[in-house]
Amino acid sequence: MEGITNQNGMEPVLRFIDVSVSYTPGVYAVKNVSTAIYPNTITAVMGPSGCGKSTLLRAINRMHDLYANIKTTGQIILKGKDVLKTDPMEVRRMAGMVFQQPNPFPTMSIYDNVLAGYKLNGIKLNKEEKDEIVEDSLRNVALWNEVKDAMNKRGSFLSGGQQQRLCIARALALKPEVLLMDEPTSALDPISTNRIEELLLELRKQYSMLIVTHNMSQAARISDNSMFMYLGELVEHNNTKQMFTKPRNRRTEEYLTGVFG
Amino acid sequence: MKRSGIASIKARKGKDRLVYWFVCLFSFLAMIPLFVILYNVISKGYKNFNLNLFTKGTPSSMDALMAKMNGEPIPGGILNGITGSLLIVGMAILFSVPIGLSVGVYLSENRKHKFARIISFLADLLQGMPSIVIGIIAYAWVVKPLGGYSALAGSIALTIMMLPMIIRSTEETLKMLPQSYKEAGLALGSSYTNVVFKILIPSGFGGIFTGILLAISRVLGETAPLMLTALGASVVNWNIMEPSSAIPLLIWDFYNDPNLVEMVWSSSLLLLIVIFLLNGIAKIVARKWKV
């Protein structure tokens, strides 16, 4: 893993140690993954459908707890805490998630959507604090100027790309340690995709991000590091430039050149 | 080969048109009873549909006969029925909404659970249960142990009737919501309870509320179970432990009294208006709250 970009030579924000996830006993969707994610980097997780990239991502914020049949083993260390031994609600506040389909809460206004994390966690804020969080978060995702006069409209009134930026703002409002994104642009048009990508590059100054993507050129455009997964195994994790130019593994090379996928 | 192909297309088009007209015809036929009912109830009911209907209790048969002989309108109304219906149905709403909502949430959240499947099946059975049977059960469970007919017993019978509708509508509405709302809520660190009460139920509010309104409009007209439980009363009663009247019970009483039989129509008219209003509101809510 010597080629992985680590912007400031810092300690990893997230570390996987021998992580495995199984849906049915003995059948592994993610197999013995060990690696590290560094602060202020964007890491793209690539691989063919069913290779376990989303499964790995969802293991980080304990989304697998929702389904009794899924078992996660190993250690996932987020900011020094073993995720699998920490209360899932605490973990999820440290790891924001953005989904494939933009999903602002339909009954809440734009304003309330940004604050949803606080409301759902029963955190009381006064008006100034609320206004500040909303403005900061929406400025962060470059949505403030577009919606500042429509704060009380429902989130679903926005376009798909704006909705997805609202969802990112909603996740950022809680000031998470990492931002997990599961194909966040695959439901969006190219222009909206482009805006989100610019936004992610901007956000990298403050956050560490993992982004599952099917889109190799997207990975090449925005990520510092790339993970290539195949059949549940982490085949290669490297600096994106190196991975795309001189992949170390034959499988990676075949995937990147379109031999399979 | 080609020619026969064209001919068959013509034949198929003809058949298509025939089926279309048949469907239109039968749709029209199906609506006739509704128009007949409306015409009858309105034309016969409007005469006694006045302020008396809402402000006075049931007149005695004798008074009604005297008034009739003098050519005066019937001196009384169905205030006791209106208040009784409000009391009984109101209590039934208080009982059935929290229970029905909880069961509906449970069913939609535990779809594959064996226990949930059994509950779901039982709710279906309950939905098909004849109302008279529910009345008898409420009689045996509530009227007998409490030692007398009461509004409370009536509301319990109606609660049992409302439950399956509320359960079903809650369950179906919540099942239609994208799974990702729930995941997004949980991913923000929310507790499961908060996701249910602050995201899922508000998002499904339109469907759930519509189900509740339809359940109300269904039990508003129920007569049989109330005969065995609330019994009826000729005066206004707000005591839940006392027998109470209700609009459909009065309609039945009027029907059996030749001097009051005219009141059947005005009471029915009121009941129809309320039920149509509830249905109308349900439609509007369902449309406005679409998410």
Coordinates of C-alpha atoms in Angstrom, one line a residue:
Chain A
M1 CA 0.0 0.0 0.0
E2 CA 3.0 2.3 -0.3
G3 CA 1.6 4.2 -3.2
I4 CA -1.5 5.5 -1.4
T5 CA -1.8 9.2 -1.4
N6 CA -1.7 10.7 2.1
Q7 CA -2.0 14.4 1.7
N8 CA -0.3 15.6 4.9
G9 CA 1.3 12.4 6.1
M10 CA -1.4 12.0 8.7
E11 CA -2.7 9.1 10.6
P12 CA -5.5 7.2 8.8
V13 CA -9.0 8.4 9.6
L14 CA -10.4 5.0 8.8
R15 CA -8.7 1.6 9.0
F16 CA -10.0 -1.8 7.9
I17 CA -8.5 -4.8 9.6
D18 CA -9.4 -8.2 8.1
V19 CA -13.0 -7.1 7.4
S20 CA -15.4 -9.7 6.1
V21 CA -19.2 -9.5 5.5
S22 CA -21.4 -12.4 4.8
Y23 CA -25.1 -12.5 3.8
T24 CA -25.5 -16.2 4.3
P25 CA -23.1 -18.2 6.5
G26 CA -20.0 -19.2 4.6
V27 CA -20.7 -17.0 1.6
Y28 CA -18.7 -13.8 1.7
A29 CA -19.7 -10.6 -0.1
V30 CA -16.5 -8.9 1.4
K31 CA -13.5 -11.1 2.2
N32 CA -10.6 -10.2 4.5
V33 CA -10.3 -6.5 3.5
S34 CA -7.4 -4.7 5.2
T35 CA -6.4 -1.2 4.3
A36 CA -6.4 2.4 5.4
I37 CA -8.1 5.7 4.3
Y38 CA -6.3 8.9 5.0
P39 CA -7.7 12.3 5.9
N40 CA -8.7 14.8 3.2
T41 CA -8.6 12.4 0.4
I42 CA -11.2 11.1 -1.9
T43 CA -11.1 7.3 -2.3
A44 CA -13.0 5.7 -5.2
V45 CA -14.2 2.2 -4.7
M46 CA -14.5 0.4 -8.1
G47 CA -15.3 -3.0 -9.3
P48 CA -17.9 -4.9 -11.3
S49 CA -21.4 -5.3 -10.0
G50 CA -21.7 -7.6 -7.1
C51 CA -18.0 -7.3 -6.1
G52 CA -18.9 -6.0 -2.6
K53 CA -18.1 -2.3 -2.9
S54 CA -21.4 -1.1 -1.5
T55 CA -21.3 -3.8 1.1
L56 CA -18.0 -2.6 2.3
L57 CA -19.1 1.0 2.4
R58 CA -22.3 0.1 4.3
A59 CA -20.3 -1.9 6.8
I60 CA -18.6 1.3 7.9
N61 CA -21.7 3.0 9.2
R62 CA -23.3 -0.2 10.4
M63 CA -26.1 -0.2 7.8
H64 CA -25.9 -4.0 7.8
D65 CA -27.4 -4.0 11.3
L66 CA -30.8 -3.4 9.6
Y67 CA -30.7 -6.9 8.3
A68 CA -30.4 -9.8 10.7
N69 CA -28.8 -12.1 8.2
I70 CA -25.8 -10.0 7.5
K71 CA -22.7 -10.6 9.6
T72 CA -19.7 -8.3 9.7
T73 CA -16.4 -9.5 11.2
G74 CA -13.0 -7.9 11.7
Q75 CA -12.2 -4.4 12.8
I76 CA -13.2 -1.1 11.3
I77 CA -11.4 1.7 13.1
L78 CA -12.9 5.1 12.6
K79 CA -11.0 7.9 14.4
G80 CA -9.6 5.4 16.9
K81 CA -12.9 3.7 17.6
D82 CA -13.8 0.2 16.6
V83 CA -17.0 0.7 14.7
L84 CA -18.3 -2.8 15.3
K85 CA -18.0 -2.4 19.0
T86 CA -19.4 1.1 19.2
D87 CA -23.1 2.1 19.4
P88 CA -24.3 2.2 15.8
M89 CA -26.1 5.6 16.4
E90 CA -22.8 7.1 17.5
V91 CA -21.0 5.6 14.5
R92 CA -23.5 6.9 12.1
R93 CA -23.2 10.4 13.4
M94 CA -19.4 10.2 12.7
A95 CA -19.9 8.8 9.2
G96 CA -22.3 10.6 6.9
M97 CA -23.9 8.7 4.0
V98 CA -25.2 9.8 0.6
F99 CA -27.3 7.4 -1.3
Q100 CA -27.6 6.6 -5.0
Q101 CA -31.1 8.1 -5.3
P102 CA -31.4 11.6 -3.9
N103 CA -33.7 11.2 -0.9
P104 CA -34.5 14.4 0.9
F105 CA -37.2 13.7 3.4
P106 CA -40.4 14.5 1.6
T107 CA -42.4 16.1 4.4
M108 CA -39.6 18.4 5.5
S109 CA -38.7 21.8 4.1
I110 CA -35.3 22.4 2.7
Y111 CA -34.3 24.1 6.0
D112 CA -35.6 21.2 8.0
N113 CA -33.9 18.7 5.8
V114 CA -30.5 20.2 6.5
L115 CA -31.2 20.0 10.2
A116 CA -32.8 16.5 10.0
G117 CA -29.8 14.9 11.7
Y118 CA -30.2 17.2 14.7
K119 CA -34.0 16.8 14.9
L120 CA -33.8 13.0 14.6
N121 CA -31.2 12.9 17.3
G122 CA -33.2 15.2 19.6
I123 CA -30.4 17.8 19.7
K124 CA -32.0 21.2 20.7
L125 CA -30.6 24.2 18.9
N126 CA -31.6 27.9 19.2
K127 CA -32.6 29.9 16.1
E128 CA -29.2 31.4 15.5
E129 CA -27.4 28.1 15.7
K130 CA -29.9 26.5 13.3
D131 CA -29.6 29.4 10.8
E132 CA -25.8 29.1 11.0
I133 CA -25.7 25.4 10.4
V134 CA -28.2 25.6 7.6
E135 CA -26.3 28.4 5.8
D136 CA -22.9 26.8 6.3
S137 CA -24.0 23.4 5.1
L138 CA -25.8 24.8 2.1
R139 CA -22.8 27.1 1.2
N140 CA -20.6 24.0 1.5
V141 CA -22.6 22.3 -1.2
A142 CA -23.0 25.5 -3.3
L143 CA -26.7 25.4 -2.9
W144 CA -27.2 28.4 -0.7
N145 CA -27.6 31.0 -3.4
E146 CA -30.1 28.8 -5.3
V147 CA -32.4 28.1 -2.4
K148 CA -31.9 30.8 0.2
D149 CA -35.3 32.3 -0.8
A150 CA -37.1 29.0 -0.8
M151 CA -36.1 27.6 2.6
N152 CA -39.6 26.7 3.5
K153 CA -40.4 24.8 0.3
R154 CA -40.2 21.0 0.4
G155 CA -37.0 19.3 -0.6
S156 CA -38.7 17.4 -3.3
F157 CA -39.3 20.7 -5.2
L158 CA -35.7 20.8 -6.2
S159 CA -34.1 19.2 -9.3
G160 CA -32.4 15.9 -8.9
G161 CA -28.9 17.4 -8.8
Q162 CA -30.0 20.0 -6.2
Q163 CA -31.7 17.3 -4.2
Q164 CA -28.5 15.3 -4.1
R165 CA -26.5 18.4 -3.0
L166 CA -29.2 18.9 -0.3
C167 CA -28.6 15.3 0.8
I168 CA -24.9 16.0 1.0
A169 CA -25.6 19.1 3.0
R170 CA -27.8 17.1 5.3
A171 CA -24.9 14.7 5.9
L172 CA -22.4 17.4 6.4
A173 CA -24.5 19.3 8.8
L174 CA -23.6 16.8 11.5
K175 CA -19.8 17.4 10.9
P176 CA -19.0 13.8 10.2
E177 CA -15.4 12.4 10.1
V178 CA -15.9 10.7 6.8
L179 CA -18.5 11.0 4.0
L180 CA -19.6 7.7 2.5
M181 CA -21.2 7.9 -1.0
D182 CA -22.8 5.1 -2.7
E183 CA -22.9 5.9 -6.4
P184 CA -24.1 9.5 -5.7
T185 CA -24.2 10.6 -9.3
S186 CA -25.5 7.6 -11.1
A187 CA -29.1 8.9 -11.0
L188 CA -28.1 12.3 -12.2
D189 CA -27.5 14.0 -15.6
P190 CA -24.0 14.9 -16.8
I191 CA -24.3 18.6 -15.8
S192 CA -25.5 17.8 -12.3
T193 CA -22.8 15.1 -12.0
N194 CA -20.2 17.6 -13.0
R195 CA -21.3 20.0 -10.3
I196 CA -21.3 17.3 -7.6
E197 CA -17.8 16.3 -8.7
E198 CA -16.6 19.9 -8.4
L199 CA -18.2 20.1 -5.0
L200 CA -16.5 16.9 -3.8
L201 CA -13.1 18.3 -4.8
E202 CA -13.9 21.4 -2.8
L203 CA -15.1 19.4 0.2
R204 CA -11.9 17.4 0.2
K205 CA -10.3 20.3 2.1
Q206 CA -12.4 19.5 5.1
Y207 CA -13.5 15.9 4.8
S208 CA -12.4 12.4 3.9
M209 CA -14.6 10.7 1.4
L210 CA -15.2 7.2 0.1
I211 CA -17.1 7.1 -3.1
V212 CA -18.5 3.9 -4.7
T213 CA -18.6 4.4 -8.4
H214 CA -19.2 2.4 -11.6
N215 CA -17.9 5.2 -13.6
M216 CA -14.1 4.8 -14.1
S217 CA -13.6 8.2 -15.6
Q218 CA -15.3 9.7 -12.6
A219 CA -12.8 7.8 -10.4
A220 CA -10.0 9.1 -12.5
R221 CA -11.3 12.7 -12.4
I222 CA -11.8 13.2 -8.7
S223 CA -10.2 10.5 -6.6
D224 CA -6.8 10.6 -5.0
N225 CA -6.8 6.9 -4.3
S226 CA -8.7 4.0 -5.8
M227 CA -9.7 0.7 -4.5
F228 CA -10.4 -2.1 -6.9
M229 CA -12.6 -4.9 -5.6
Y230 CA -13.3 -8.2 -7.2
L231 CA -15.5 -11.0 -5.9
G232 CA -15.4 -9.5 -2.4
E233 CA -11.7 -9.1 -2.2
L234 CA -9.7 -5.9 -2.3
V235 CA -7.5 -6.6 -5.3
E236 CA -5.7 -3.3 -5.3
H237 CA -5.6 0.0 -3.4
N238 CA -3.4 2.6 -4.8
N239 CA -2.9 6.2 -5.8
T240 CA -5.4 6.7 -8.6
K241 CA -2.9 7.9 -11.1
Q242 CA -0.7 4.9 -10.7
M243 CA -3.6 2.5 -10.7
F244 CA -4.9 3.9 -14.0
T245 CA -1.5 4.0 -15.6
K246 CA 0.5 1.2 -14.1
P247 CA -1.9 -1.2 -12.3
R248 CA 0.0 -3.7 -10.2
N249 CA -2.6 -6.4 -10.6
R250 CA -3.6 -8.1 -13.8
R251 CA -7.2 -8.2 -12.8
T252 CA -7.2 -4.4 -12.2
E253 CA -5.7 -3.9 -15.6
E254 CA -8.2 -6.1 -17.3
Y255 CA -11.1 -4.3 -15.5
L256 CA -9.7 -0.8 -16.4
T257 CA -9.2 -1.7 -20.0
G258 CA -12.7 -3.2 -20.2
V259 CA -11.8 -6.9 -20.6
F260 CA -14.5 -7.6 -18.0
G261 CA -16.8 -5.5 -15.9
Chain B
M1 CA -51.5 -14.3 -46.4
K2 CA -51.2 -10.5 -46.5
R3 CA -54.9 -9.9 -47.2
S4 CA -56.1 -12.2 -44.4
G5 CA -53.7 -10.3 -42.1
I6 CA -55.4 -7.0 -42.9
A7 CA -58.9 -8.6 -42.5
S8 CA -58.0 -9.9 -39.1
I9 CA -56.8 -6.5 -38.0
K10 CA -60.1 -5.0 -39.0
A11 CA -61.9 -7.8 -37.1
R12 CA -59.7 -7.2 -34.1
K13 CA -60.4 -3.4 -34.2
G14 CA -64.1 -4.1 -34.3
K15 CA -63.9 -6.4 -31.4
D16 CA -61.9 -3.8 -29.5
R17 CA -64.6 -1.2 -30.0
L18 CA -67.3 -3.7 -29.0
V19 CA -65.6 -4.5 -25.7
Y20 CA -65.0 -0.7 -25.1
W21 CA -68.7 0.0 -25.4
F22 CA -69.6 -2.9 -23.2
V23 CA -67.3 -1.7 -20.5
C24 CA -68.9 1.8 -20.8
L25 CA -72.4 0.4 -20.7
F26 CA -71.7 -1.7 -17.6
S27 CA -70.0 1.1 -15.8
F28 CA -73.1 3.2 -16.4
L29 CA -75.4 0.4 -15.2
A30 CA -73.3 0.0 -12.0
M31 CA -73.8 3.7 -11.2
I32 CA -77.6 3.6 -11.6
P33 CA -78.3 2.3 -8.0
L34 CA -76.2 5.2 -6.6
F35 CA -78.2 7.8 -8.5
V36 CA -81.5 6.1 -7.5
I37 CA -80.4 6.2 -3.8
L38 CA -79.3 9.8 -4.0
Y39 CA -82.6 10.8 -5.7
N40 CA -84.7 9.0 -3.2
V41 CA -82.9 10.2 -0.1
I42 CA -82.7 13.8 -1.2
S43 CA -86.2 14.1 -2.6
K44 CA -87.8 12.5 0.5
G45 CA -85.4 13.7 3.1
Y46 CA -85.2 17.4 2.4
K47 CA -88.6 18.1 3.9
N48 CA -87.6 17.2 7.5
F49 CA -84.0 18.3 7.0
N50 CA -84.2 21.4 9.1
L51 CA -82.8 22.9 12.3
N52 CA -85.1 20.7 14.4
L53 CA -83.1 17.7 13.1
F54 CA -79.9 18.9 14.8
T55 CA -81.4 20.5 17.9
K56 CA -84.1 18.2 19.1
G57 CA -84.2 14.7 20.3
T58 CA -86.4 11.9 19.0
P59 CA -90.1 12.8 19.2
S60 CA -92.5 10.4 20.8
S61 CA -94.7 8.5 18.4
M62 CA -97.7 10.1 19.8
D63 CA -96.5 13.7 19.3
A64 CA -95.5 12.8 15.8
L65 CA -99.0 11.5 15.1
M66 CA -100.7 14.6 16.5
A67 CA -98.5 16.9 14.5
K68 CA -99.2 14.9 11.4
M69 CA -102.9 15.1 11.9
N70 CA -102.6 18.9 12.3
G71 CA -100.6 19.0 9.1
E72 CA -97.5 20.3 11.0
P73 CA -93.9 19.1 10.6
I74 CA -92.7 16.3 12.9
P75 CA -91.7 18.1 16.2
G76 CA -88.3 16.5 16.8
G77 CA -85.0 15.6 15.4
I78 CA -82.1 13.2 15.9
L79 CA -79.9 15.2 18.3
N80 CA -79.6 12.2 20.5
G81 CA -78.4 10.1 17.5
I82 CA -75.9 12.8 16.4
T83 CA -74.4 13.1 19.8
G84 CA -74.5 9.3 20.3
S85 CA -72.7 8.7 17.0
L86 CA -70.1 11.4 17.9
L87 CA -69.5 9.8 21.3
I88 CA -69.4 6.2 20.1
V89 CA -67.4 6.8 16.9
G90 CA -65.2 9.3 18.7
M91 CA -64.2 6.8 21.3
A92 CA -63.7 4.1 18.6
I93 CA -61.3 6.5 16.8
L94 CA -59.4 7.0 20.1
F95 CA -59.0 3.3 20.5
S96 CA -58.5 2.1 17.0
V97 CA -56.0 4.7 15.6
P98 CA -53.1 4.1 18.1
I99 CA -53.6 0.3 17.9
G100 CA -54.1 0.2 14.2
L101 CA -51.1 2.5 13.5
S102 CA -48.8 0.4 15.7
V103 CA -49.8 -2.9 14.2
G104 CA -49.5 -1.4 10.7
V105 CA -46.0 -0.2 11.4
Y106 CA -45.1 -3.5 12.9
L107 CA -46.4 -5.4 9.8
S108 CA -44.6 -3.2 7.3
E109 CA -41.3 -3.3 9.3
N110 CA -41.3 -7.1 9.8
R111 CA -42.5 -8.3 6.5
K112 CA -40.8 -11.7 6.6
H113 CA -41.4 -12.4 10.2
K114 CA -43.6 -15.4 10.8
F115 CA -45.6 -13.7 13.6
A116 CA -46.2 -10.7 11.4
R117 CA -47.6 -12.9 8.6
I118 CA -50.0 -14.5 11.1
I119 CA -51.1 -11.1 12.3
S120 CA -51.5 -10.0 8.7
F121 CA -53.7 -13.0 7.9
L122 CA -55.8 -12.4 11.0
A123 CA -56.3 -8.8 10.0
D124 CA -57.7 -10.0 6.7
L125 CA -60.0 -12.4 8.5
L126 CA -61.2 -9.6 10.7
Q127 CA -61.9 -7.4 7.7
G128 CA -64.3 -10.1 6.4
M129 CA -66.0 -10.7 9.7
P130 CA -69.8 -10.0 9.5
S131 CA -70.5 -7.0 11.7
I132 CA -73.3 -8.8 13.5
V133 CA -70.8 -11.4 14.7
I134 CA -68.6 -8.6 16.0
G135 CA -71.6 -7.2 17.8
I136 CA -72.3 -10.5 19.5
I137 CA -68.6 -10.8 20.6
A138 CA -68.7 -7.2 22.0
Y139 CA -72.0 -8.2 23.8
A140 CA -70.4 -11.2 25.3
W141 CA -67.1 -9.5 26.2
V142 CA -68.2 -6.0 27.3
V143 CA -72.0 -5.7 27.8
K144 CA -72.3 -8.9 29.9
P145 CA -69.3 -8.3 32.2
L146 CA -70.2 -4.6 32.7
G147 CA -73.8 -5.6 33.4
G148 CA -75.5 -3.4 30.8
Y149 CA -75.6 -1.8 27.4
S150 CA -73.3 1.1 27.0
A151 CA -71.8 3.6 24.5
L152 CA -68.4 2.1 25.5
A153 CA -69.5 -1.4 24.4
G154 CA -70.6 0.1 21.1
S155 CA -67.4 1.9 20.6
I156 CA -65.4 -1.3 21.2
A157 CA -67.5 -3.1 18.6
L158 CA -66.7 -0.3 16.1
T159 CA -63.1 -0.3 17.1
I160 CA -62.8 -4.0 16.1
M161 CA -64.4 -3.1 12.8
M162 CA -62.1 -0.2 12.1
L163 CA -58.9 -1.9 13.1
P164 CA -58.3 -4.0 10.0
M165 CA -58.8 -1.1 7.7
I166 CA -56.4 1.1 9.6
I167 CA -53.9 -1.6 9.9
R168 CA -54.0 -2.4 6.2
S169 CA -53.8 1.2 5.0
T170 CA -50.9 2.0 7.4
E171 CA -49.0 -1.1 6.3
E172 CA -49.6 -0.6 2.6
T173 CA -48.7 3.1 2.7
L174 CA -45.5 2.5 4.6
K175 CA -44.5 -0.4 2.3
M176 CA -44.8 2.0 -0.7
L177 CA -42.2 4.4 0.8
P178 CA -38.7 4.0 -0.6
Q179 CA -36.5 2.0 1.8
S180 CA -33.9 4.7 1.4
Y181 CA -35.9 7.2 3.6
K182 CA -35.5 4.8 6.4
E183 CA -31.9 4.2 5.7
A184 CA -31.2 7.9 5.3
G185 CA -32.7 8.6 8.7
L186 CA -30.8 5.8 10.4
A187 CA -27.6 6.9 8.6
L188 CA -27.9 10.3 10.3
G189 CA -27.7 8.5 13.7
S190 CA -31.3 8.5 14.4
S191 CA -33.0 6.0 16.7
Y192 CA -35.4 3.6 15.0
T193 CA -38.4 5.1 16.9
N194 CA -37.5 8.6 15.6
V195 CA -37.3 7.3 12.1
V196 CA -40.7 5.8 12.4
F197 CA -42.4 8.8 14.0
K198 CA -40.5 11.7 12.4
I199 CA -40.0 10.3 8.9
L200 CA -42.0 7.2 8.0
I201 CA -45.4 8.1 9.4
P202 CA -45.3 11.8 8.3
S203 CA -44.2 10.7 4.8
G204 CA -47.1 8.2 4.7
F205 CA -49.5 10.6 6.4
G206 CA -51.8 11.0 3.4
G207 CA -52.4 7.3 2.9
I208 CA -52.7 6.6 6.6
F209 CA -55.1 9.5 7.2
T210 CA -57.2 8.4 4.2
G211 CA -57.5 4.9 5.6
I212 CA -58.6 6.3 9.0
L213 CA -61.3 8.5 7.3
L214 CA -62.6 5.6 5.2
A215 CA -62.7 3.4 8.3
I216 CA -64.7 6.1 10.1
S217 CA -67.1 6.5 7.2
R218 CA -67.6 2.7 7.1
V219 CA -68.5 2.4 10.8
L220 CA -70.7 5.5 10.9
G221 CA -73.4 3.6 9.2
E222 CA -73.1 0.4 11.2
T223 CA -76.3 -0.6 12.8
A224 CA -76.2 -4.3 13.8
P225 CA -73.2 -4.3 16.2
L226 CA -74.7 -1.2 17.9
M227 CA -78.0 -2.8 18.5
L228 CA -76.3 -5.5 20.6
T229 CA -74.0 -3.0 22.5
A230 CA -75.1 0.6 22.6
L231 CA -78.8 -0.3 22.4
G232 CA -80.1 3.2 21.8
A233 CA -81.6 5.9 23.9
S234 CA -84.3 8.5 23.3
V235 CA -82.4 11.3 25.1
V236 CA -79.0 12.8 24.6
N237 CA -76.4 10.9 26.5
W238 CA -72.7 11.7 27.1
N239 CA -72.1 9.0 29.7
I240 CA -70.0 6.3 28.2
M241 CA -71.4 3.7 30.6
E242 CA -75.0 4.4 29.7
P243 CA -76.9 3.1 26.6
S244 CA -76.6 5.6 23.8
S245 CA -78.3 6.2 20.5
A246 CA -76.6 6.6 17.1
I247 CA -77.9 7.9 13.7
P248 CA -78.2 4.4 12.1
L249 CA -80.0 3.1 15.2
L250 CA -82.5 5.9 14.9
I251 CA -83.0 5.1 11.3
W252 CA -83.9 1.6 12.3
D253 CA -86.3 2.8 15.0
F254 CA -88.0 5.3 12.6
Y255 CA -88.4 2.5 10.0
N256 CA -90.3 0.5 12.7
D257 CA -92.6 3.3 13.7
P258 CA -95.3 4.2 11.1
N259 CA -95.7 7.7 12.6
L260 CA -92.0 8.5 12.4
V261 CA -91.1 6.7 9.2
E262 CA -90.7 10.0 7.3
M263 CA -87.7 10.7 9.5
V264 CA -85.9 7.8 7.9
W265 CA -85.1 9.9 4.9
S266 CA -83.9 13.0 6.6
S267 CA -81.6 11.0 8.9
S268 CA -80.3 9.0 6.0
L269 CA -79.7 12.2 4.1
L270 CA -77.6 13.5 7.0
L271 CA -75.6 10.2 7.2
L272 CA -75.0 10.3 3.5
I273 CA -73.8 13.9 3.6
V274 CA -71.3 13.1 6.4
I275 CA -70.0 10.0 4.7
F276 CA -69.6 11.8 1.3
L277 CA -67.8 14.6 3.0
L278 CA -65.4 12.2 4.7
N279 CA -64.8 10.5 1.4
G280 CA -64.2 13.8 -0.3
I281 CA -61.8 14.9 2.4
A282 CA -60.0 11.5 2.1
K283 CA -59.6 12.1 -1.6
I284 CA -58.2 15.6 -1.2
V285 CA -55.8 14.5 1.5
A286 CA -54.6 11.6 -0.5
R287 CA -53.9 13.9 -3.4
K288 CA -52.3 16.7 -1.5
W289 CA -50.0 14.5 0.6
K290 CA -48.6 12.5 -2.2
V291 CA -44.9 12.2 -1.7

